[in-house]
CSV table of C-alpha atoms and ligand atoms in Angstrom, one decimal:
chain,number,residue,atom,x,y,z
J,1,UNK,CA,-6.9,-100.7,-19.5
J,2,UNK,CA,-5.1,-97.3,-19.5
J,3,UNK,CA,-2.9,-96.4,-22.3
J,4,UNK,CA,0.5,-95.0,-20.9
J,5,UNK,CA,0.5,-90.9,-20.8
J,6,UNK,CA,3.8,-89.1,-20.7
J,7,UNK,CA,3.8,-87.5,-17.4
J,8,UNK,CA,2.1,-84.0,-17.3
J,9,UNK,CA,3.7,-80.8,-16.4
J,10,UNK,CA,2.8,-79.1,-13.2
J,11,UNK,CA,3.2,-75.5,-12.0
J,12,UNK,CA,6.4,-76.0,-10.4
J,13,UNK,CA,7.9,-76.4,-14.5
J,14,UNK,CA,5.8,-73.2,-15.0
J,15,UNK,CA,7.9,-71.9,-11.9
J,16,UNK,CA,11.1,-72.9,-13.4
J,17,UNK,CA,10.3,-71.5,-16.6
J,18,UNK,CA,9.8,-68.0,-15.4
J,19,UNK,CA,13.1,-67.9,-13.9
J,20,UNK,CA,15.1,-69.5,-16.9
J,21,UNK,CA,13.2,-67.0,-18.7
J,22,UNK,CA,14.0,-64.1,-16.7
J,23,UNK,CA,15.8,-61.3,-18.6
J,24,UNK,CA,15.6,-63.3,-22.0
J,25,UNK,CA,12.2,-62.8,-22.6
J,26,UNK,CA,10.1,-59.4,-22.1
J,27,UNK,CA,7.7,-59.0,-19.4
J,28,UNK,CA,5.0,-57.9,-21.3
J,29,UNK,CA,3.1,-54.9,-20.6
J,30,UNK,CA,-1.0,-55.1,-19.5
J,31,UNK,CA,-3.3,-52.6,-21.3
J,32,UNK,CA,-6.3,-51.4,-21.1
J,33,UNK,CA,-9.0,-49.5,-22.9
J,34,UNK,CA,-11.6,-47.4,-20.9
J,35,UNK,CA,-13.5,-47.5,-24.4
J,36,UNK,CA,-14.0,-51.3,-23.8
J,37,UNK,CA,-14.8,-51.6,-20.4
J,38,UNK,CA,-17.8,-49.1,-21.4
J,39,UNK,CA,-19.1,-50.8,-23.5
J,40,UNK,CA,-18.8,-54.4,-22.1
J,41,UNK,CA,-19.2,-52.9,-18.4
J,42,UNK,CA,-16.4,-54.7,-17.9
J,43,UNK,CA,-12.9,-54.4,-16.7
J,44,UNK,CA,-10.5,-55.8,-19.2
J,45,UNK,CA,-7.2,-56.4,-19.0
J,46,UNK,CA,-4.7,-57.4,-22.1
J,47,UNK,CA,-1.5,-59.3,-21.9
J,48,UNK,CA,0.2,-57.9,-25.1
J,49,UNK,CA,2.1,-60.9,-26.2
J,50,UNK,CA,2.1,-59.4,-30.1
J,51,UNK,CA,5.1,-57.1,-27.9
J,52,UNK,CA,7.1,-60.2,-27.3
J,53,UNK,CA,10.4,-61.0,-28.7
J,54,UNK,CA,9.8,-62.0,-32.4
J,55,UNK,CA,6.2,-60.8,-31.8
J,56,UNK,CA,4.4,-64.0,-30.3
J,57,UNK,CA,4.4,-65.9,-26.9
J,58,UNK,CA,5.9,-69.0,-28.5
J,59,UNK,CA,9.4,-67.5,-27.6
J,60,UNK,CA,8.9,-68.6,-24.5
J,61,UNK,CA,8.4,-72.1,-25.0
J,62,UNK,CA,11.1,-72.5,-27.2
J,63,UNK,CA,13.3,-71.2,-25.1
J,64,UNK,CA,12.1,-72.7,-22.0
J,65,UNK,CA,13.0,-76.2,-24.2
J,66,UNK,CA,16.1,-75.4,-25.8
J,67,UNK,CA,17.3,-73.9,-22.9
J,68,UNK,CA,17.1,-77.4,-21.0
J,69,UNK,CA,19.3,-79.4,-23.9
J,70,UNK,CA,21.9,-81.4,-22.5
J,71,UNK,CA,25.4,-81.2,-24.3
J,72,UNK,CA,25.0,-83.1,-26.5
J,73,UNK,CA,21.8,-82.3,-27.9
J,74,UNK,CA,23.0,-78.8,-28.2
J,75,UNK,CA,25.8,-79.9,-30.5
J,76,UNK,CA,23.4,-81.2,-33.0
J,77,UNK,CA,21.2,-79.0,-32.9
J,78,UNK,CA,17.2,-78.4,-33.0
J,79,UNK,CA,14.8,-79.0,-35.5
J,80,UNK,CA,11.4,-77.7,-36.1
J,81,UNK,CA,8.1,-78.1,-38.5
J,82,UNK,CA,6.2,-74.9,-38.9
J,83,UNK,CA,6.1,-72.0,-41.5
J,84,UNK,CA,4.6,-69.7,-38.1
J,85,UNK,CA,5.9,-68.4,-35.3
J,86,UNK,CA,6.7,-71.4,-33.5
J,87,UNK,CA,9.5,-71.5,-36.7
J,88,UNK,CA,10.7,-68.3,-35.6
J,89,UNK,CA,10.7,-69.1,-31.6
J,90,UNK,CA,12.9,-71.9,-32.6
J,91,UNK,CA,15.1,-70.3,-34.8
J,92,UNK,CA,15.7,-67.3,-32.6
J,93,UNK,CA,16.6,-69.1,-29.4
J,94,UNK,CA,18.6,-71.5,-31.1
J,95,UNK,CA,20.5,-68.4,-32.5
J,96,UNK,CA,20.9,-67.3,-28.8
J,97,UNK,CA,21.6,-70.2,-27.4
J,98,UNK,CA,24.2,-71.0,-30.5
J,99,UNK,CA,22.3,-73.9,-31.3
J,100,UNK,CA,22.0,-74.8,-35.0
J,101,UNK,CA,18.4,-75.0,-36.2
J,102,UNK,CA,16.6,-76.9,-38.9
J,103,UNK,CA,13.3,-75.5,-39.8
J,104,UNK,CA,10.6,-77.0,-42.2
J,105,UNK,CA,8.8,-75.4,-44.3
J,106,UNK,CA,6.4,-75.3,-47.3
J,107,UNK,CA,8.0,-74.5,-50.4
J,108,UNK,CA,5.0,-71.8,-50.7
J,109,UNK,CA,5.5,-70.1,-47.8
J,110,UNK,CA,5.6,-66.3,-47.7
J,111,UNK,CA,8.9,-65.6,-48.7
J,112,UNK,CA,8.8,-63.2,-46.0
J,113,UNK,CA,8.2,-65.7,-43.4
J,114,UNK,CA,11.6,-67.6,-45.2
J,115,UNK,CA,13.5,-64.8,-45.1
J,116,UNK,CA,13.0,-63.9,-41.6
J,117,UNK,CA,14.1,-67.7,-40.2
J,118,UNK,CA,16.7,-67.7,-42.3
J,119,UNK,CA,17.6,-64.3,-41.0
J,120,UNK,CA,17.8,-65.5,-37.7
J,121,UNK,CA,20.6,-68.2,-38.7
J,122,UNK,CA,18.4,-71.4,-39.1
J,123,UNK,CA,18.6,-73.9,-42.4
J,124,UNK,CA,15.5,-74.0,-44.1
J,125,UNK,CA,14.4,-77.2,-45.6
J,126,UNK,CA,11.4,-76.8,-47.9
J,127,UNK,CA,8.8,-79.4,-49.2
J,128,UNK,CA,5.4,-79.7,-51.0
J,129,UNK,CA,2.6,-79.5,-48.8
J,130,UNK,CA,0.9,-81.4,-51.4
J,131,UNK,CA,2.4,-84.5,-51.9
J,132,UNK,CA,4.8,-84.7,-48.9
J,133,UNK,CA,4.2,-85.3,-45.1
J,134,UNK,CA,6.3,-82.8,-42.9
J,135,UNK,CA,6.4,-85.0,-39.7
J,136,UNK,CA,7.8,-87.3,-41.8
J,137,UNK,CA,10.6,-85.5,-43.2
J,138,UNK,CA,11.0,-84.1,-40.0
J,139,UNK,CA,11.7,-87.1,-38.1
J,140,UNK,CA,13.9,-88.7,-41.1
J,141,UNK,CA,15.9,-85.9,-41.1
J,142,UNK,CA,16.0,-85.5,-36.7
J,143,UNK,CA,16.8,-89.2,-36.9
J,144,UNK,CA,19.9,-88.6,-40.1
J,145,UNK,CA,21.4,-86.1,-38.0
J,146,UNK,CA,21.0,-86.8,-34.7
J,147,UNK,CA,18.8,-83.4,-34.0
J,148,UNK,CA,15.9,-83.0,-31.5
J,149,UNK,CA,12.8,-82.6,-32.6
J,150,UNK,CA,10.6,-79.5,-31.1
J,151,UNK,CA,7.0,-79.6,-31.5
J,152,UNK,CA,4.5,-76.5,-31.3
J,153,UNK,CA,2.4,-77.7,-28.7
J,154,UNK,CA,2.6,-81.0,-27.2
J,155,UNK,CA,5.6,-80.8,-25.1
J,156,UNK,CA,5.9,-80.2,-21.5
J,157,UNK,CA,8.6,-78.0,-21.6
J,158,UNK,CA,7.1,-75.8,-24.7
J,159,UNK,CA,3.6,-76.1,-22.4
J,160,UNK,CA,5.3,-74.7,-19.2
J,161,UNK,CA,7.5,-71.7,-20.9
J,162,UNK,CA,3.4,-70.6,-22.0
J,163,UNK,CA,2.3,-71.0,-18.6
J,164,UNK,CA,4.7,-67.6,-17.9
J,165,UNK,CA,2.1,-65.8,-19.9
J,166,UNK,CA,-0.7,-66.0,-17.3
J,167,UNK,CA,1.8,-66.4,-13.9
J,168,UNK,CA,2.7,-62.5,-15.2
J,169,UNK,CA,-0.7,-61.4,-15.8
J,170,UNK,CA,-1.9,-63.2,-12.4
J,171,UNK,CA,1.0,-61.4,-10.8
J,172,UNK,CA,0.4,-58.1,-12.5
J,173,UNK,CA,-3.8,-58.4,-11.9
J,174,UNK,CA,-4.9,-59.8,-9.3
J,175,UNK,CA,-8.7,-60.8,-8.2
J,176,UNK,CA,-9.3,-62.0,-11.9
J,177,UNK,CA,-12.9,-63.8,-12.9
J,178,UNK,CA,-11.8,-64.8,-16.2
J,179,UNK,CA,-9.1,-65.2,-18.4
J,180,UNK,CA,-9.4,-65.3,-22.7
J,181,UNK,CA,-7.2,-67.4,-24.5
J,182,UNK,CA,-6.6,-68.0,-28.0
J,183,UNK,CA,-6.6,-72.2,-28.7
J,184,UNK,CA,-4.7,-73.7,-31.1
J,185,UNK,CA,-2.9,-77.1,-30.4
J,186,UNK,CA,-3.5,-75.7,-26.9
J,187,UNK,CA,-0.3,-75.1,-25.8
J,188,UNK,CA,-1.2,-71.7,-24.4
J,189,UNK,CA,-4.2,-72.8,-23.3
J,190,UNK,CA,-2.9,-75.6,-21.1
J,191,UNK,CA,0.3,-73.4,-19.8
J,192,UNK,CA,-1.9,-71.1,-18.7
J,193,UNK,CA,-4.3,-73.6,-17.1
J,194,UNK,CA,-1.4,-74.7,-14.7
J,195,UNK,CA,-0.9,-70.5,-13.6
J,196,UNK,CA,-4.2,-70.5,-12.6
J,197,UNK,CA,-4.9,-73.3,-10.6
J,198,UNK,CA,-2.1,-71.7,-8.7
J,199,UNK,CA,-2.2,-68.6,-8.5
J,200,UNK,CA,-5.9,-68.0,-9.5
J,201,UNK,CA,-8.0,-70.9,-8.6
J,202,UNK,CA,-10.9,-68.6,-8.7
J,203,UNK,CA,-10.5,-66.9,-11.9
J,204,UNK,CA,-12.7,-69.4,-15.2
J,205,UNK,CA,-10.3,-70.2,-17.9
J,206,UNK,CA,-11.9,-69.9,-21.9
J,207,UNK,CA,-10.5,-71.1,-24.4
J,208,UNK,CA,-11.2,-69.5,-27.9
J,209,UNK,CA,-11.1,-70.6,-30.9
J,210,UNK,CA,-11.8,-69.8,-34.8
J,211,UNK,CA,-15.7,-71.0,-35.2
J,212,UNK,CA,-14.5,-73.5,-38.4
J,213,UNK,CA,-11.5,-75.3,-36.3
J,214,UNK,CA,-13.6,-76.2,-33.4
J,215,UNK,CA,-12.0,-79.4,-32.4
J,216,UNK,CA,-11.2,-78.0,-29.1
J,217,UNK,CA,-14.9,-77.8,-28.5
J,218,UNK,CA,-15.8,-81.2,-30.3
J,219,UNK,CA,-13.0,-83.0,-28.1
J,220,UNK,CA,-14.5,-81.1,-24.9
J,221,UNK,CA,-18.1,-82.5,-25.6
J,222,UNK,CA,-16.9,-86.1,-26.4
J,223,UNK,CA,-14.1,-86.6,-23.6
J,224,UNK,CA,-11.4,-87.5,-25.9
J,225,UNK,CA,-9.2,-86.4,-28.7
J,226,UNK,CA,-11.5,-85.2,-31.7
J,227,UNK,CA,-9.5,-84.2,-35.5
J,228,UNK,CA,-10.8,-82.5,-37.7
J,229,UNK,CA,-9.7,-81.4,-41.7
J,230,UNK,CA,-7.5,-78.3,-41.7
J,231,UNK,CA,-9.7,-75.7,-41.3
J,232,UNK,CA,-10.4,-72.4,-43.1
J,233,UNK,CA,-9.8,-69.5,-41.6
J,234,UNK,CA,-7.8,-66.4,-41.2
J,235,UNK,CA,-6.3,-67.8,-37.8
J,236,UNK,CA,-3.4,-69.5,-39.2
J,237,UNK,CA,-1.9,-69.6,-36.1
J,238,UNK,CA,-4.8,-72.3,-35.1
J,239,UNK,CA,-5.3,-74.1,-38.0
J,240,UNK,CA,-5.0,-77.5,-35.8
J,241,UNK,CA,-6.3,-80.5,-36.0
J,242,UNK,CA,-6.2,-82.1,-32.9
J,243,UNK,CA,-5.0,-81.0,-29.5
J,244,UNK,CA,-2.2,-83.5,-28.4
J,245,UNK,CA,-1.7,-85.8,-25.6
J,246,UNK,CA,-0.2,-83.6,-22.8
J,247,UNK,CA,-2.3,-80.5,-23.7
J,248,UNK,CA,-5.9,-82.6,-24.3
J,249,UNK,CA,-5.7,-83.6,-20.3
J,250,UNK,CA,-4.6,-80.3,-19.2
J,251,UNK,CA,-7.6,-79.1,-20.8
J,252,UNK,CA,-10.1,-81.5,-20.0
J,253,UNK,CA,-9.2,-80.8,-16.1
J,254,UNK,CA,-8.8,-77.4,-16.1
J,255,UNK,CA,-11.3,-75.5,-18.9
J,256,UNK,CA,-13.7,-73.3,-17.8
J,257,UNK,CA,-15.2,-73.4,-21.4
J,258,UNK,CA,-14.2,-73.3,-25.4
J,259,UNK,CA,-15.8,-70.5,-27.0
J,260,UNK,CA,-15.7,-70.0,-31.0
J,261,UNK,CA,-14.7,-67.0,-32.9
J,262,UNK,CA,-15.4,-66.1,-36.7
J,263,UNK,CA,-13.3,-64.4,-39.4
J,264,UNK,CA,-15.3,-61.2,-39.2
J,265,UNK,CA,-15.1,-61.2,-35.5
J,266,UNK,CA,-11.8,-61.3,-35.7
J,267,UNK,CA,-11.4,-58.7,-38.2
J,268,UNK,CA,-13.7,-56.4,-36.1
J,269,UNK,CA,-11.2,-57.3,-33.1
J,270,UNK,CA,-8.1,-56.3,-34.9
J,271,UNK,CA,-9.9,-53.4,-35.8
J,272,UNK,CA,-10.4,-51.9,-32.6
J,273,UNK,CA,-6.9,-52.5,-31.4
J,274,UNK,CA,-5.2,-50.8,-34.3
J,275,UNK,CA,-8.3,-47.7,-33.9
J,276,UNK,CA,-8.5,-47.5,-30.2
J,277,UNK,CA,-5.4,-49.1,-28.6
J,278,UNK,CA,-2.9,-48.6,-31.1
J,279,UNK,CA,-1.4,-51.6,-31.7
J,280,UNK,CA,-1.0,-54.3,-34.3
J,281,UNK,CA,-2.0,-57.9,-33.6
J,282,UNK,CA,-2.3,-60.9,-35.9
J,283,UNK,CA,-5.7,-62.5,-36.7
J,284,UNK,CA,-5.1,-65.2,-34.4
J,285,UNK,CA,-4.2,-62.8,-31.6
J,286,UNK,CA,-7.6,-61.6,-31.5
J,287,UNK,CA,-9.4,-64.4,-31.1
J,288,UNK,CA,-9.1,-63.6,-26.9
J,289,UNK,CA,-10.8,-60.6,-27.5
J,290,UNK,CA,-13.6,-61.5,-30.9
J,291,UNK,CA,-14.3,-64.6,-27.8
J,292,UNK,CA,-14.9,-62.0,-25.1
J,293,UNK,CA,-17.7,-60.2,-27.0
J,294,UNK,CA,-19.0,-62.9,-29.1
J,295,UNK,CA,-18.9,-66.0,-27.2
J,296,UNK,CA,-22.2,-65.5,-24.9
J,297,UNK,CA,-20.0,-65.5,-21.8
J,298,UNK,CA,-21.5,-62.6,-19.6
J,299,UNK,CA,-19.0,-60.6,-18.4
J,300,UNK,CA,-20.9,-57.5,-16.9
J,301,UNK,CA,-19.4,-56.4,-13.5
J,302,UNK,CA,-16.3,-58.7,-13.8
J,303,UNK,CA,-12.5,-58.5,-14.2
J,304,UNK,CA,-11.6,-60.1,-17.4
J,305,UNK,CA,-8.0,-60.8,-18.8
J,306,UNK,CA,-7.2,-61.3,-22.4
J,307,UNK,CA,-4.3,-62.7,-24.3
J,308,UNK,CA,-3.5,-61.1,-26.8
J,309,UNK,CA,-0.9,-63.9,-28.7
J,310,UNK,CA,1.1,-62.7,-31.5
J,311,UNK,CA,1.3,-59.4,-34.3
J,312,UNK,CA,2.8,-61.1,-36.4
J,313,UNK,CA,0.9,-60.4,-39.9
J,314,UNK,CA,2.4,-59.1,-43.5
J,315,UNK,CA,1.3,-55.5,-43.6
J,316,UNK,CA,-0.5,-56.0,-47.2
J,317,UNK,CA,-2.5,-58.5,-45.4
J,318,UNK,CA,-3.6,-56.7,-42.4
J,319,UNK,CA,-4.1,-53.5,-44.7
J,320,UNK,CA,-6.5,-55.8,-46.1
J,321,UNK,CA,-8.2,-57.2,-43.3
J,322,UNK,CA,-8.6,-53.8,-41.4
J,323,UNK,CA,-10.5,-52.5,-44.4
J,324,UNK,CA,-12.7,-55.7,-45.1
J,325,UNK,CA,-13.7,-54.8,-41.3
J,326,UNK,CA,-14.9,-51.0,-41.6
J,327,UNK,CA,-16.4,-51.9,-44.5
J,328,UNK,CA,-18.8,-54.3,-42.5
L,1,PLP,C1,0.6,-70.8,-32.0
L,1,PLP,C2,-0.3,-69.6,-31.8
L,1,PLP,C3,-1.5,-69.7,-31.1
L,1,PLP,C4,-2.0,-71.1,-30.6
L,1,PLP,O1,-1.2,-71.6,-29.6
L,1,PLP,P1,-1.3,-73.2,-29.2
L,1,PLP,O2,-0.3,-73.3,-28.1
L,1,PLP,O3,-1.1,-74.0,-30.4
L,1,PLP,O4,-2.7,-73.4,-28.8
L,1,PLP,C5,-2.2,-68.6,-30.9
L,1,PLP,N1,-1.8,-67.4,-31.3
L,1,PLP,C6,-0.7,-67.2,-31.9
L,1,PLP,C7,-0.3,-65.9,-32.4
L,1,PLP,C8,0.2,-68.3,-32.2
L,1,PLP,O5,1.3,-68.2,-32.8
């Protein structure tokens, strides 16, 4: 007996995305570093989402769902669970699309990370990560006010607004062998799968993750859904348990490989981008690039794209980190 599966998204929503996206979120730039290619005798190309709006691709599935509210849903509003960037996504396309936001978050979170939702015009509800279950206040409160409920990952029109990241860097690059891509709930991942059996059914898709979170992996070997404990690591961006029920297909079908990353690998990575290419990415941003060189993927001779996720990171932090990696 099959279970019912919601209905998967295809390229044609990844289509559609692009052009509702169009002029609302940046077209990323692609960089490169001769450095790099030296030493990996590669050619590697980076799509520099840590230079998208609010610093992390999940603007563009956020938008890509708000963006598709019907009246009513518009009128009362949006709610999210995250104290990340899918928080932020949320709250700043509700703000452009004058949609009021509900975010929850930890009571512990960075006060930063508070701040800045709050600063673009969404409530924050707070609660203890300790004794209280945030899906569960978020649907009570989605259900009390009549607001929808966006989740990070496992939502065809959040998986299709990620898809944009690859159709660009397809557009931009062509003749690609492989494409890096950080994996958390696998959102990313499985946008991105779609854009490439497009537009680059040639090109092997790797998923990376951090080497303690490897569910991605497990749930590849076994041929269903594996969860795992919140893991540590430095990646909080993919500090998942369990991919989800739209993105663990997607996967499954379209996957090249799952490659694991560790905290000094990623460390190394940011590293290098802030030495060598100048710019500041998050420790979960590196994971395409710490999965590139570490993951026993051979990648001499080929062309090789890399996603570069998010730089979003407090600057005490990645003082920190960039100085825990020239130490090593
Ligand atoms: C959310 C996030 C990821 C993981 O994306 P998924 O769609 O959950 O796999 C990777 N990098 C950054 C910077 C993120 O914010």
């Amino acid at each position: 007996m099959h279970l019912p599966r919601p209905p998967l998204p295809t390229y044609d929503d990844v289509a559609e995305a692009a052009h509702r996206l169009k002029g609302m979120a940046h077209r990323t730039p692609v960089l490169s570093s001769s450095t790099l290619d030296v030493l990996l005798g590669a050619q590697v190309f980076f799509k520099c989402e840590n230079l998208q709006r609010m610093g992390a691709f999940k603007f563009r599935g956020a938008f890509n769902a708000l963006v598709q509210f019907s009246e009513a849903q518009r009128q009362r509003g949006v709610i999210a669970f995250s104290s990340g960037n899918h928080a932020q996504a949320i709250a700043l396309s509700a703000r452009l699309l004058e949609i009021p936001a509900v975010i929850v978050m930890p009571e512990d979170a960075p006060l930063a990370k508070i701040a800045a939702t709050r600063g673009y015009g969404a409530e924050v509800v707070t609660y203890n990560r300790f004794t209280e279950d945030r899906e569960a206040i978020s649907r009570r409160l989605a259900t009390e006010r009549g607001m929808t409920l966006i989740p990070p990952f496992d939502h065809a029109h959040v998986i299709a607004g990620q898809g944009t990241v690859a159709k660009e860097l397809f557009e931009d690059v062509p003749h690609l062998d492989y494409l890096f891509v950080p994996l958390g709930g696998g959102g990313l991942l499985s946008g991105c799968l779609l854009a490439a059996r497009e537009l680059a059914p040639q090109c092997k898709v790797v998923g990376v993750e951090p080497e303690t979170g490897n569910d991605g992996q497990q749930s590849l070997n076994a041929g269903h859904v594996v969860r795992i404990d919140t893991p540590q690591t430095i990646a909080d961006g993919a500090q998942t348990q369990a991919l989800g029920a739209l993105t663990f297909p997607l996967i499954h079908a379209g996957v090249s490989d799952i490659v694991t990353a560790t905290d000094a690998q990623l460390m190394s990575a940011m590293h290098f981008f802030a030495e060598r290419m100048k710019i500041v990415v998050e420790p979960t941003g590196a994971l395409g690039l710490a999965g590139a060189c570490h993951g026993g993927v051979r990648l001499q001779g080929k062309r090789v794209g890399v996603v570069i996720s998010g730089g979003n990171v407090d600057m005490t932090r990645y003082a920190q980190l960039l100085t825990a990696a020239s130490a090593d």
